[in-house]
Amino acid sequence: MSAVAEAKAARLPAWSLFGAVLSAAGLPIYIYAPKFYADNFGISLALLGGVLFVLRLFDVVQDPVLGWVSERLGRMRGIAVWGAGLLLAGSMYGLFAVEPPINAVWWFGLMITGLFTAFSFLTINFYAEGVTKAGAMNDGHTRLAAWRETGALLGVCLAAVAPSVLEPVVDAPFAIFAVSFCLFVLAALIYMTPEWTGGGKQEPTPIREILGDVTAKRLLILALFNATPLAVSSTLFLFYVESRLGAPGWEGPLLVLFFLAAALSAPFWVRLSDRIGPKRALLSAMGLAIAAFACVLTLGEGDVWIFALICVASGATIGADLTLLPAMFARRMAQVSPNGGQGFGLWSLVSKFTLAFAAAILLPILQLAGFTSGVADNPDTALQALTLLYALVPCLLKLVAMGLLALTPLED
């Protein structure tokens, strides 16, 4: 039987589709939502950043609780996932396709809360169920991660570029995007339904035991520093292309290059990891990311083609970040917490905290520097601040991540 036939028999494409839905609801929302509400409803960047940061503080309590609930669902997990999936779709529709019936700031906060609560719950259950799924397969963690994370990368690609691609051809691109996303969620829920087993009969693992495991704790800290550069660049990407490069209309094509490079590079990083080990593969990706971000510091208005090459290089490094680290953590959870809920609650919290850092810290700094979204003549000091935040901050964070990785015996 061929590898593709085996994957179909194991229903791995369902995992790809569900991973695509989750990734489409995560990172792309931080790319578009702040700018969408700033441009359409006149909300300041500082206020939007403050709202996002407050909501992430709520996640500090919420995500571990959702992990606790996940571990105790058992056979009810499939029903709970359907409920969360419908909440995810409804929140996305309300965020982008509904004129706020109340104050736009409050509406933004309510829709983001619903969207990311559902996102967290679905992510936790998806990865926790994956531990059980992988345990029943030969070389399960690597095979499942390859299908799951490749689907996730493709979902990020589609969601990140869709509004920019739709904008020139339809009157309400974000509304069309939201409706399409709802249909996407429904298809994923139906296709994934037979996969929810409830995680078997493993006993729930207290969160203190997970945090007491040295390797799991190091992986969480490493994920925090390694993922924050992507959160920073994603949050500022639209502002950078429009105002610093002076290239409005290029956002969509450049995002396509970035995320397509990420998706296409994923199999390469998996093979490289098999050959030289995950630690060396990740260090290689981090070094390439730092070089790419450093080149951005030299760019100015009109340097679109050079930036396009940088998007390809930096996007390729994301394939390693989003493929290797989740697989490592899932493999560790199989040993420490077979039920997985609490561990992936922490993983979800770390992932969202990186986005909160970007929104809550960088957007107010950008506003204080005199930057205004959608304005053609921002002062030079504001554009310089935008460049430093977009490129220098990720360089520094990646250097910290490289140091942590070098000191962490992951192979052990």
Short mmCIF file of C-alpha atoms in Angstrom, two decimals:
data_model
loop_
_atom_site.label_atom_id
_atom_site.label_comp_id
_atom_site.label_asym_id
_atom_site.label_seq_id
_atom_site.Cartn_x
_atom_site.Cartn_y
_atom_site.Cartn_z
CA MET A 1 0.00 0.00 0.00
CA SER A 2 1.37 3.46 -0.92
CA ALA A 3 2.05 6.13 1.70
CA VAL A 4 -0.88 8.22 0.44
CA ALA A 5 -3.23 5.24 0.55
CA GLU A 6 -2.09 4.43 4.08
CA ALA A 7 -2.70 8.04 5.11
CA LYS A 8 -6.21 7.96 3.65
CA ALA A 9 -6.91 4.69 5.41
CA ALA A 10 -5.80 6.28 8.68
CA ARG A 11 -7.99 9.32 7.87
CA LEU A 12 -5.02 11.68 8.15
CA PRO A 13 -6.49 14.12 5.59
CA ALA A 14 -9.22 14.87 8.15
CA TRP A 15 -6.50 16.01 10.52
CA SER A 16 -5.04 18.24 7.82
CA LEU A 17 -8.40 19.89 7.17
CA PHE A 18 -9.11 20.48 10.86
CA GLY A 19 -5.60 21.85 11.37
CA ALA A 20 -6.19 24.21 8.46
CA VAL A 21 -9.37 25.54 10.07
CA LEU A 22 -7.66 26.20 13.38
CA SER A 23 -4.67 27.95 11.85
CA ALA A 24 -7.00 30.07 9.69
CA ALA A 25 -8.69 31.30 12.85
CA GLY A 26 -5.49 32.12 14.70
CA LEU A 27 -2.60 34.09 13.26
CA PRO A 28 -4.42 35.70 10.30
CA ILE A 29 -6.89 37.37 12.67
CA TYR A 30 -4.00 39.24 14.28
CA ILE A 31 -2.84 40.27 10.82
CA TYR A 32 -6.16 41.78 9.79
CA ALA A 33 -8.42 42.48 12.78
CA PRO A 34 -6.55 45.46 14.34
CA LYS A 35 -6.15 47.23 10.99
CA PHE A 36 -9.74 46.43 9.95
CA TYR A 37 -11.19 48.02 13.10
CA ALA A 38 -8.74 50.93 13.06
CA ASP A 39 -9.51 51.81 9.43
CA ASN A 40 -13.28 51.17 9.46
CA PHE A 41 -14.30 52.30 12.93
CA GLY A 42 -11.57 54.77 13.88
CA ILE A 43 -10.36 52.84 16.95
CA SER A 44 -6.84 53.77 18.01
CA LEU A 45 -4.08 51.19 17.77
CA ALA A 46 -3.26 51.68 21.45
CA LEU A 47 -6.85 50.92 22.49
CA LEU A 48 -7.02 47.83 20.29
CA GLY A 49 -3.72 46.61 21.71
CA GLY A 50 -5.00 47.19 25.23
CA VAL A 51 -8.17 45.19 24.56
CA LEU A 52 -6.19 42.29 23.13
CA PHE A 53 -3.82 42.30 26.09
CA VAL A 54 -6.64 42.26 28.66
CA LEU A 55 -8.25 39.34 26.86
CA ARG A 56 -4.97 37.43 26.90
CA LEU A 57 -4.78 37.94 30.67
CA PHE A 58 -8.15 36.20 30.79
CA ASP A 59 -6.55 33.31 28.88
CA VAL A 60 -4.08 32.79 31.73
CA VAL A 61 -7.00 31.39 33.72
CA GLN A 62 -9.17 30.17 30.86
CA ASP A 63 -6.81 27.95 28.88
CA PRO A 64 -5.68 25.71 31.78
CA VAL A 65 -9.36 25.39 32.77
CA LEU A 66 -10.25 24.39 29.22
CA GLY A 67 -7.48 21.80 29.37
CA TRP A 68 -8.90 20.47 32.64
CA VAL A 69 -12.35 20.21 31.05
CA SER A 70 -10.92 18.50 27.96
CA GLU A 71 -9.33 15.73 30.00
CA ARG A 72 -12.69 14.90 31.57
CA LEU A 73 -14.94 14.94 28.50
CA GLY A 74 -14.37 11.32 27.50
CA ARG A 75 -16.82 10.24 24.82
CA MET A 76 -18.51 13.66 24.99
CA ARG A 77 -15.49 15.27 23.37
CA GLY A 78 -16.99 15.11 19.88
CA ILE A 79 -20.18 16.91 20.96
CA ALA A 80 -18.19 19.57 22.79
CA VAL A 81 -16.01 20.10 19.72
CA TRP A 82 -19.09 20.69 17.58
CA GLY A 83 -20.32 23.34 20.02
CA ALA A 84 -16.96 25.08 20.05
CA GLY A 85 -16.74 24.88 16.26
CA LEU A 86 -20.09 26.65 15.86
CA LEU A 87 -18.93 29.33 18.33
CA LEU A 88 -15.76 29.77 16.30
CA ALA A 89 -17.69 30.24 13.05
CA GLY A 90 -20.24 32.59 14.62
CA SER A 91 -17.57 34.76 16.20
CA MET A 92 -15.66 35.08 12.94
CA TYR A 93 -18.87 36.09 11.16
CA GLY A 94 -19.66 38.66 13.82
CA LEU A 95 -16.14 40.08 13.78
CA PHE A 96 -15.92 40.78 10.05
CA ALA A 97 -19.38 40.50 8.50
CA VAL A 98 -21.64 42.29 11.01
CA GLU A 99 -21.91 46.04 11.54
CA PRO A 100 -21.31 46.43 15.31
CA PRO A 101 -24.74 46.77 16.98
CA ILE A 102 -23.04 48.27 20.06
CA ASN A 103 -19.89 50.32 20.60
CA ALA A 104 -17.29 48.99 18.14
CA VAL A 105 -14.65 48.47 20.86
CA TRP A 106 -17.02 46.35 22.95
CA TRP A 107 -18.16 44.41 19.89
CA PHE A 108 -14.54 43.78 18.91
CA GLY A 109 -13.79 42.51 22.41
CA LEU A 110 -16.84 40.21 22.52
CA MET A 111 -16.19 38.67 19.11
CA ILE A 112 -12.47 38.18 19.78
CA THR A 113 -13.31 36.57 23.13
CA GLY A 114 -15.71 34.10 21.54
CA LEU A 115 -13.35 33.37 18.68
CA PHE A 116 -10.27 32.70 20.76
CA THR A 117 -12.11 30.81 23.50
CA ALA A 118 -13.37 28.43 20.82
CA PHE A 119 -9.94 28.42 19.19
CA SER A 120 -8.27 27.42 22.47
CA PHE A 121 -10.76 24.68 23.26
CA LEU A 122 -10.56 23.19 19.77
CA THR A 123 -6.76 23.36 19.70
CA ILE A 124 -6.46 21.66 23.08
CA ASN A 125 -8.78 18.82 22.11
CA PHE A 126 -7.27 18.46 18.65
CA TYR A 127 -3.72 18.00 19.91
CA ALA A 128 -4.78 15.92 22.91
CA GLU A 129 -6.71 13.57 20.64
CA GLY A 130 -3.64 13.47 18.42
CA VAL A 131 -1.61 11.88 21.21
CA THR A 132 -4.03 8.93 21.23
CA LYS A 133 -4.15 8.80 17.44
CA ALA A 134 -0.36 8.79 17.08
CA GLY A 135 0.03 6.09 19.71
CA ALA A 136 -1.98 3.70 17.55
CA MET A 137 0.17 4.32 14.44
CA ASN A 138 3.64 3.23 13.39
CA ASP A 139 5.94 6.26 13.76
CA GLY A 140 2.70 8.03 14.61
CA HIS A 141 3.87 11.35 16.02
CA THR A 142 6.02 12.22 13.00
CA ARG A 143 3.44 11.07 10.43
CA LEU A 144 0.52 12.75 12.15
CA ALA A 145 2.49 15.96 12.69
CA ALA A 146 3.45 16.07 9.01
CA TRP A 147 -0.20 15.91 7.88
CA ARG A 148 -1.56 18.08 10.70
CA GLU A 149 1.01 20.89 10.47
CA THR A 150 1.08 20.92 6.67
CA GLY A 151 -2.69 21.39 6.74
CA ALA A 152 -2.24 24.12 9.32
CA LEU A 153 0.28 25.93 7.15
CA LEU A 154 -2.02 25.73 4.13
CA GLY A 155 -4.88 27.09 6.25
CA VAL A 156 -2.71 30.00 7.33
CA CYS A 157 -1.84 30.65 3.68
CA LEU A 158 -5.47 30.75 2.56
CA ALA A 159 -6.73 32.85 5.45
CA ALA A 160 -3.81 35.27 5.35
CA VAL A 161 -4.13 36.09 1.67
CA ALA A 162 -7.89 35.76 1.08
CA PRO A 163 -9.00 39.27 2.22
CA SER A 164 -6.20 40.97 0.26
CA VAL A 165 -6.95 38.91 -2.85
CA LEU A 166 -10.71 39.54 -2.57
CA GLU A 167 -10.43 43.27 -1.91
CA PRO A 168 -9.88 44.39 -5.53
CA VAL A 169 -12.77 42.28 -6.90
CA VAL A 170 -15.60 42.42 -4.32
CA ASP A 171 -17.22 45.18 -2.28
CA ALA A 172 -17.03 43.44 1.09
CA PRO A 173 -13.94 41.18 1.10
CA PHE A 174 -13.95 40.55 4.84
CA ALA A 175 -17.62 39.58 4.86
CA ILE A 176 -17.00 37.10 2.02
CA PHE A 177 -14.01 35.77 3.92
CA ALA A 178 -16.10 35.29 7.07
CA VAL A 179 -18.89 33.42 5.24
CA SER A 180 -16.36 31.19 3.47
CA PHE A 181 -14.69 30.47 6.80
CA CYS A 182 -18.02 29.34 8.30
CA LEU A 183 -18.48 26.83 5.48
CA PHE A 184 -14.87 25.72 5.95
CA VAL A 185 -15.53 25.06 9.66
CA LEU A 186 -18.66 23.04 8.92
CA ALA A 187 -16.80 20.80 6.45
CA ALA A 188 -13.97 20.21 8.92
CA LEU A 189 -16.37 19.35 11.76
CA ILE A 190 -18.19 16.78 9.61
CA TYR A 191 -15.03 15.18 8.25
CA MET A 192 -13.36 14.98 11.68
CA THR A 193 -16.39 13.62 13.59
CA PRO A 194 -15.33 9.91 13.60
CA GLU A 195 -11.93 10.79 15.06
CA TRP A 196 -13.07 11.98 18.49
CA THR A 197 -12.52 9.04 20.82
CA GLY A 198 -12.13 11.03 24.02
CA GLY A 199 -8.48 10.16 24.52
CA GLY A 200 -8.88 6.65 25.80
CA LYS A 201 -8.98 5.77 29.49
CA GLN A 202 -5.89 7.62 30.73
CA GLU A 203 -6.22 9.41 34.02
CA PRO A 204 -6.05 13.23 33.91
CA THR A 205 -2.59 14.63 34.72
CA PRO A 206 -2.32 17.49 37.25
CA ILE A 207 -0.85 20.62 35.72
CA ARG A 208 1.86 20.74 38.40
CA GLU A 209 3.23 17.42 37.13
CA ILE A 210 3.47 18.77 33.60
CA LEU A 211 5.24 21.93 34.74
CA GLY A 212 7.43 19.78 36.97
CA ASP A 213 8.76 17.94 33.94
CA VAL A 214 11.98 19.70 32.94
CA THR A 215 11.76 18.90 29.23
CA ALA A 216 8.12 19.95 28.89
CA LYS A 217 8.79 23.20 30.73
CA ARG A 218 11.82 23.98 28.55
CA LEU A 219 9.82 23.32 25.40
CA LEU A 220 7.11 25.73 26.57
CA ILE A 221 9.65 28.47 27.32
CA LEU A 222 11.40 27.85 24.02
CA ALA A 223 8.08 28.02 22.15
CA LEU A 224 7.33 31.37 23.82
CA PHE A 225 10.52 33.06 22.63
CA ASN A 226 10.63 31.32 19.27
CA ALA A 227 7.04 32.12 18.25
CA THR A 228 6.98 35.76 19.36
CA PRO A 229 8.95 37.01 16.30
CA LEU A 230 6.26 35.60 14.01
CA ALA A 231 3.59 37.28 16.12
CA VAL A 232 5.46 40.59 15.89
CA SER A 233 5.95 40.48 12.14
CA SER A 234 2.38 39.28 11.53
CA THR A 235 0.86 42.07 13.62
CA LEU A 236 2.89 44.76 11.82
CA PHE A 237 3.02 43.24 8.33
CA LEU A 238 0.18 45.23 6.73
CA PHE A 239 1.39 48.49 8.25
CA TYR A 240 4.95 47.84 7.08
CA VAL A 241 4.05 47.02 3.47
CA GLU A 242 1.58 49.88 3.11
CA SER A 243 3.52 52.64 4.86
CA ARG A 244 7.24 51.75 4.99
CA LEU A 245 7.57 50.10 1.59
CA GLY A 246 4.95 52.41 0.12
CA ALA A 247 3.35 49.46 -1.65
CA PRO A 248 -0.40 49.33 -0.94
CA GLY A 249 -1.97 46.50 -2.88
CA TRP A 250 1.09 44.27 -2.53
CA GLU A 251 0.03 42.86 0.84
CA GLY A 252 -1.79 39.87 -0.69
CA PRO A 253 0.96 38.70 -3.07
CA LEU A 254 3.62 39.11 -0.39
CA LEU A 255 1.59 37.15 2.14
CA VAL A 256 1.12 34.43 -0.47
CA LEU A 257 4.90 34.21 -0.89
CA PHE A 258 5.50 34.16 2.85
CA PHE A 259 3.03 31.45 3.81
CA LEU A 260 3.48 29.42 0.64
CA ALA A 261 7.20 29.24 1.43
CA ALA A 262 6.26 28.09 4.94
CA ALA A 263 3.97 25.35 3.64
CA LEU A 264 6.37 24.10 0.97
CA SER A 265 9.32 24.07 3.37
CA ALA A 266 7.62 21.89 6.01
CA PRO A 267 8.55 18.52 4.41
CA PHE A 268 12.13 19.74 3.99
CA TRP A 269 12.47 20.54 7.69
CA VAL A 270 10.97 17.17 8.64
CA ARG A 271 13.51 15.35 6.45
CA LEU A 272 16.34 17.52 7.76
CA SER A 273 15.26 16.78 11.32
CA ASP A 274 15.31 13.05 10.58
CA ARG A 275 18.83 13.39 9.18
CA ILE A 276 20.58 15.78 11.62
CA GLY A 277 18.17 15.86 14.57
CA PRO A 278 15.45 18.36 15.52
CA LYS A 279 17.77 20.58 17.52
CA ARG A 280 20.19 21.24 14.67
CA ALA A 281 17.33 21.65 12.22
CA LEU A 282 15.68 24.26 14.43
CA LEU A 283 18.95 26.10 14.98
CA SER A 284 19.45 26.26 11.21
CA ALA A 285 15.97 27.72 10.75
CA MET A 286 16.55 30.28 13.51
CA GLY A 287 19.81 31.42 11.93
CA LEU A 288 18.10 31.90 8.57
CA ALA A 289 15.28 33.86 10.23
CA ILE A 290 17.72 36.24 11.92
CA ALA A 291 19.54 36.84 8.62
CA ALA A 292 16.22 37.57 6.88
CA PHE A 293 15.01 40.01 9.53
CA ALA A 294 18.39 41.75 9.57
CA CYS A 295 18.10 42.41 5.83
CA VAL A 296 14.76 44.15 6.40
CA LEU A 297 16.56 46.82 8.44
CA THR A 298 18.24 48.05 5.25
CA LEU A 299 15.06 48.45 3.18
CA GLY A 300 13.18 51.62 2.33
CA GLU A 301 10.34 52.83 0.16
CA GLY A 302 10.05 50.95 -3.12
CA ASP A 303 12.16 47.91 -2.15
CA VAL A 304 9.28 45.54 -2.83
CA TRP A 305 11.16 42.91 -4.82
CA ILE A 306 13.93 42.62 -2.27
CA PHE A 307 11.31 42.30 0.45
CA ALA A 308 9.60 39.57 -1.59
CA LEU A 309 12.80 37.52 -1.49
CA ILE A 310 13.03 38.12 2.24
CA CYS A 311 9.42 36.91 2.60
CA VAL A 312 10.38 33.65 0.91
CA ALA A 313 13.40 33.15 3.17
CA SER A 314 11.66 34.09 6.42
CA GLY A 315 8.54 32.15 5.44
CA ALA A 316 10.62 29.02 4.93
CA THR A 317 11.80 29.23 8.54
CA ILE A 318 8.19 29.20 9.75
CA GLY A 319 7.83 25.72 8.28
CA ALA A 320 10.33 24.54 10.90
CA ASP A 321 8.75 26.48 13.75
CA LEU A 322 5.23 25.20 13.11
CA THR A 323 6.20 21.62 12.32
CA LEU A 324 9.06 20.53 14.57
CA LEU A 325 8.23 22.13 17.93
CA PRO A 326 4.59 20.95 18.12
CA ALA A 327 5.70 17.41 17.23
CA MET A 328 8.35 17.48 19.97
CA PHE A 329 5.85 18.72 22.54
CA ALA A 330 3.23 16.14 21.48
CA ARG A 331 5.80 13.37 21.79
CA ARG A 332 6.72 14.58 25.27
CA MET A 333 3.06 14.80 26.31
CA ALA A 334 2.62 11.17 25.24
CA GLN A 335 5.06 10.31 28.02
CA VAL A 336 4.12 12.88 30.65
CA SER A 337 0.37 13.40 30.12
CA PRO A 338 -1.20 10.83 27.75
CA ASN A 339 -4.62 12.47 28.05
CA GLY A 340 -2.99 15.69 26.87
CA GLY A 341 -5.59 18.29 27.83
CA GLN A 342 -3.70 20.22 30.49
CA GLY A 343 -0.44 20.17 28.57
CA PHE A 344 -2.00 21.52 25.38
CA GLY A 345 -3.89 24.09 27.42
CA LEU A 346 -0.47 25.45 28.39
CA TRP A 347 0.71 25.20 24.76
CA SER A 348 -2.33 27.17 23.58
CA LEU A 349 -1.72 29.79 26.25
CA VAL A 350 1.90 30.24 25.18
CA SER A 351 0.91 30.58 21.52
CA LYS A 352 -1.69 33.25 22.22
CA PHE A 353 0.52 35.11 24.66
CA THR A 354 3.02 35.78 21.89
CA LEU A 355 0.29 37.44 19.85
CA ALA A 356 -0.85 39.41 22.89
CA PHE A 357 2.70 40.70 23.40
CA ALA A 358 2.83 41.92 19.82
CA ALA A 359 -0.54 43.66 19.96
CA ALA A 360 -0.34 45.08 23.48
CA ILE A 361 3.25 46.33 23.41
CA LEU A 362 4.03 47.19 19.81
CA LEU A 363 0.82 48.86 18.65
CA PRO A 364 0.85 51.49 21.44
CA ILE A 365 4.57 52.13 20.83
CA LEU A 366 3.85 52.62 17.15
CA GLN A 367 1.11 55.12 17.95
CA LEU A 368 3.33 57.00 20.39
CA ALA A 369 5.94 57.27 17.63
CA GLY A 370 3.40 59.23 15.59
CA PHE A 371 2.26 56.47 13.25
CA THR A 372 -1.30 56.57 11.87
CA SER A 373 -2.78 53.67 9.92
CA GLY A 374 -3.94 54.45 6.38
CA VAL A 375 -2.17 57.82 6.18
CA ALA A 376 0.12 58.39 3.22
CA ASP A 377 2.56 60.80 4.87
CA ASN A 378 3.61 59.36 8.22
CA PRO A 379 6.66 61.17 9.68
CA ASP A 380 10.11 59.65 9.19
CA THR A 381 10.45 58.95 12.92
CA ALA A 382 7.27 56.88 12.84
CA LEU A 383 8.45 54.91 9.81
CA GLN A 384 11.82 54.28 11.45
CA ALA A 385 10.05 53.03 14.58
CA LEU A 386 7.92 50.75 12.40
CA THR A 387 11.03 49.27 10.77
CA LEU A 388 12.77 48.68 14.10
CA LEU A 389 9.72 47.05 15.63
CA TYR A 390 9.10 44.91 12.57
CA ALA A 391 12.69 43.70 12.07
CA LEU A 392 14.97 44.39 15.03
CA VAL A 393 12.67 43.07 17.76
CA PRO A 394 12.26 39.66 16.03
CA CYS A 395 16.05 39.45 15.55
CA LEU A 396 16.65 39.93 19.26
CA LEU A 397 13.94 37.47 20.26
CA LYS A 398 15.27 34.83 17.86
CA LEU A 399 18.75 35.26 19.34
CA VAL A 400 17.31 34.55 22.78
CA ALA A 401 15.49 31.50 21.39
CA MET A 402 18.70 30.22 19.81
CA GLY A 403 20.49 30.53 23.14
CA LEU A 404 17.72 28.64 24.94
CA LEU A 405 17.69 25.93 22.31
CA ALA A 406 21.47 25.53 22.41
CA LEU A 407 21.29 24.97 26.17
CA THR A 408 18.34 22.55 26.00
CA PRO A 409 19.10 18.83 25.52
CA LEU A 410 16.02 18.18 23.38
CA GLU A 411 17.29 14.88 22.04
CA ASP A 412 17.27 13.61 25.60
#
